[in-house]
Amino acid sequence: MSNTICAISTAQGNGGIGIVRMSGKDCFEILNKIFIPKNSSKEIKGYTIKYGKIVDKDVFIDEVLVSYFVAPKSFTKENMCEINTHGGMVVERKILELCLKNGADLAEPGEFTKRAFLNGRIDLSQAEAVMDLINSKTEKESKESAKQLEGSLSKKIENIEQKLFNTITAIEVTVDYPEYDIEEVANRDAVKELQDIKVDLDKLKNSFNQGKLLKNGIDTVILGKPNAGKSSLLNALLKEDRAIVSNIEGTTRDTIEEQLNVNGILLNLVDTAGIRETENEIEKIGVKKAKKLANEAELIIALFDKSRKFDDEDEEIVKIIEDKNTIIIINKNDIDEENKELEEKLSQTGKPIIKVSAITGEGIEELYSKIEEMFKLNEISENNEIIITNERHKNQIQKAINSVSQAIDSLEVETPVDISAIYIKQALEDLGEITGRNISEDIINEIFKNFCLGK
Ligand code: GDP
C-alpha cells in the first residue's frame, strides 16, 4: 500500500471551507509541488498548520491553510495533510486535480479509514463506528456510535475472547497431562465458564433489538378509515402541514413518508390511504398497500373517529391489528359527545387506547410516552451497557453463541476435549471477525465499499 491517495473530504457544494485530504508516503512531496507556504521554511512538523497559496505552476489557485500529520501520528498512520481551501466546488476540484496530476491516486470510498484499520490504528468495529457516526440521524444514535469509536465494543469482545482463551488453556492442560485425574474437574469448570460467556454473548446479541431501533428507527404505519384524521394526526406529529388535509374521502391515495424524532429515536411514519373497499382503481392500490405496510410495520397507530359510528371499515382495521404491535387512537376527542359503542369495541382488542385531538394536540404527548414505554426507549443509552447497532456484528455474535453451545454440549457428553477446543476456537474466530483480528479481504472490501468518499 505504498501509493498516496487523495480526495475531497468535505460535503459537495459551496461552504466556508472545503478540505482536500492526502495520505501516503509521497504526500509531502506532492504537496511541495503545488503549495507555497508564506513562511519559506521547508521543515515539516506534525500537528502544525501552514498558511500559503496553492499554485498550478505560476497560476494562483487559492489561499489555503495546510495541516500536517507526520507518520505514524495521523489518522491513517501514514504521512497526511489536509488542505483547507475556500469551500467552492471548482476550487476543491482544481486542487484535487493538481494532487492527482502530481502523483496521487484518487481514494476509493472509505479508503482513509480502511488504511487506519489496516495499519492498526483502529479495529474494524471502530472503523464501522466512524461510518455510523457520520450517518447518525439522532443524538442517541451518534452517542452510541461515538462509544463504539472509542473502542467500547472492542474491549467487551476482547474481554470475552480472553475468557475463551483461558477456557481452552484449562481444558487442554488435561490433554497434556493425562496421568493426572483432573479432566473431570477441568471440564466441569469449563462448562460453567462457557455458560457464563454464553450469557454475556446473549446479552450483547439481544441489545441489537434496541440497536436496530437506534439505527433504523421504528417503521410505523398510521391506519384508519377515510376522514378518521390520519393526515391531521401526521401534521400534529410533525408540527407542519406535510400531508394534505381535506374532508373529501380518499385524498391520501398514495402513502406519505416522514421521519419523526421521538426522544432520540426515529419513527419512520407512513400515512396510508384509508382502509376501505373502493371502486376507484387508484385507491384500490392504496388500500392494498396499506394492508401490506401494516403487515411489515413494527408499530401501527390505528386511528378511530369519535364522531362516527363503529362500522365495517373500523372492523376491518381491528382485524388487521389483531396480533400486531398497536396503539389505538380515538381521534377527535375535542368533540363533546360520547361514543360508548366505539370505546367498548376498541377496549375488547386489549390494545392500549389513547384519546387524541389531532386539531388541538391533546393526547399527542401521551402517545409519545406510550411509544417510549412500548419500545423501552428510556433504557437506551441511559446506562453504560454496550448496544450492538450493526447487523454484521450481531450475526457474528450469533455464530459465536452457536459455537459456544456446541462446545458446552460436547464437554457435557464427555467427547474428547480436543473436539470442544475446536468449537471454542471457532467461537474465537467468529468474534475475531467483529474487530477484524481475522477477516478475509473480501469482507473488508465489502464493508468499506459503503463508506463515503473522502472518509
Ligand atoms: P384522513 O382522511 O384520515 O387523512 O383525515 P383528515 O386528516 O383529512 O381529516 C378529515 C377531517 O376530519 C378534516 O375535516 C379534519 O379537519 C377533521 N379532523 C381531523 N382530526 C380532527 C380532530 O381531532 N378533531 C376534529 N374536530 N376534527 C378533526
PDB file of C-alpha atoms and ligand atoms in Angstrom, residues 224-233 244-252 271 303 305 331-335 356-360, ligand 1:
ATOM      1  CA  GLY A 224     -57.671   4.462   9.823  1.00  0.00           C
ATOM      2  CA  LYS A 225     -60.720   4.738   7.628  1.00  0.00           C
ATOM      3  CA  PRO A 226     -61.059   7.784   5.400  1.00  0.00           C
ATOM      4  CA  ASN A 227     -61.588  11.015   7.322  1.00  0.00           C
ATOM      5  CA  ALA A 228     -60.620   9.500  10.666  1.00  0.00           C
ATOM      6  CA  GLY A 229     -57.937  12.171  10.770  1.00  0.00           C
ATOM      7  CA  LYS A 230     -54.773  10.375   9.655  1.00  0.00           C
ATOM      8  CA  SER A 231     -53.348  13.325   7.757  1.00  0.00           C
ATOM      9  CA  SER A 232     -54.273  15.662  10.585  1.00  0.00           C
ATOM     10  CA  LEU A 233     -52.516  13.406  13.087  1.00  0.00           C
ATOM     11  CA  ILE A 244     -52.975  17.263   2.562  1.00  0.00           C
ATOM     12  CA  VAL A 245     -55.882  17.569   4.986  1.00  0.00           C
ATOM     13  CA  SER A 246     -59.306  17.600   3.441  1.00  0.00           C
ATOM     14  CA  ASN A 247     -62.766  16.282   4.183  1.00  0.00           C
ATOM     15  CA  ILE A 248     -63.174  14.663   0.790  1.00  0.00           C
ATOM     16  CA  GLU A 249     -62.734  10.945   1.315  1.00  0.00           C
ATOM     17  CA  GLY A 250     -59.693   9.295  -0.199  1.00  0.00           C
ATOM     18  CA  THR A 251     -57.355  12.283  -0.563  1.00  0.00           C
ATOM     19  CA  THR A 252     -54.393  10.318   0.694  1.00  0.00           C
ATOM     20  CA  ASP A 271     -49.699   7.601   6.434  1.00  0.00           C
ATOM     21  CA  LEU A 303     -56.955   5.725  14.291  1.00  0.00           C
ATOM     22  CA  ASP A 305     -63.131   8.555  14.654  1.00  0.00           C
ATOM     23  CA  ASN A 331     -59.350  10.840  17.463  1.00  0.00           C
ATOM     24  CA  LYS A 332     -61.472  13.996  17.541  1.00  0.00           C
ATOM     25  CA  ASN A 333     -61.674  13.916  21.312  1.00  0.00           C
ATOM     26  CA  ASP A 334     -62.349  17.644  21.268  1.00  0.00           C
ATOM     27  CA  ILE A 335     -65.897  16.685  20.302  1.00  0.00           C
ATOM     28  CA  VAL A 356     -56.348  12.421  20.999  1.00  0.00           C
ATOM     29  CA  SER A 357     -57.380  15.513  19.213  1.00  0.00           C
ATOM     30  CA  ALA A 358     -55.270  15.998  16.127  1.00  0.00           C
ATOM     31  CA  ILE A 359     -56.658  19.517  15.942  1.00  0.00           C
ATOM     32  CA  THR A 360     -55.857  20.732  19.475  1.00  0.00           C
TER      33      THR A 360
HETATM   34  P1  GDP B   1     -57.811  11.290   6.764  1.00  0.00           P
HETATM   35  O1  GDP B   1     -58.666  11.044   5.581  1.00  0.00           O
HETATM   36  O2  GDP B   1     -57.890  10.171   7.736  1.00  0.00           O
HETATM   37  O3  GDP B   1     -56.387  11.640   6.437  1.00  0.00           O
HETATM   38  O4  GDP B   1     -58.450  12.545   7.547  1.00  0.00           O
HETATM   39  P2  GDP B   1     -58.050  14.084   7.544  1.00  0.00           P
HETATM   40  O5  GDP B   1     -56.858  14.317   8.394  1.00  0.00           O
HETATM   41  O6  GDP B   1     -58.009  14.571   6.131  1.00  0.00           O
HETATM   42  O7  GDP B   1     -59.280  14.683   8.343  1.00  0.00           O
HETATM   43  C1  GDP B   1     -60.618  14.535   7.904  1.00  0.00           C
HETATM   44  C2  GDP B   1     -61.467  15.612   8.526  1.00  0.00           C
HETATM   45  O8  GDP B   1     -61.530  15.447   9.947  1.00  0.00           O
HETATM   46  C3  GDP B   1     -60.958  17.043   8.288  1.00  0.00           C
HETATM   47  O9  GDP B   1     -62.043  17.881   8.068  1.00  0.00           O
HETATM   48  C4  GDP B   1     -60.274  17.375   9.610  1.00  0.00           C
HETATM   49  O10 GDP B   1     -60.261  18.757   9.860  1.00  0.00           O
HETATM   50  C5  GDP B   1     -61.134  16.633  10.608  1.00  0.00           C
HETATM   51  N1  GDP B   1     -60.387  16.284  11.812  1.00  0.00           N
HETATM   52  C6  GDP B   1     -59.225  15.603  11.884  1.00  0.00           C
HETATM   53  N2  GDP B   1     -58.821  15.456  13.170  1.00  0.00           N
HETATM   54  C7  GDP B   1     -59.758  16.079  13.935  1.00  0.00           C
HETATM   55  C8  GDP B   1     -59.886  16.288  15.357  1.00  0.00           C
HETATM   56  O11 GDP B   1     -59.070  15.883  16.193  1.00  0.00           O
HETATM   57  N3  GDP B   1     -60.995  16.950  15.762  1.00  0.00           N
HETATM   58  C9  GDP B   1     -61.939  17.433  14.911  1.00  0.00           C
HETATM   59  N4  GDP B   1     -62.963  18.073  15.412  1.00  0.00           N
HETATM   60  N5  GDP B   1     -61.826  17.258  13.560  1.00  0.00           N
HETATM   61  C10 GDP B   1     -60.758  16.602  13.080  1.00  0.00           C
END
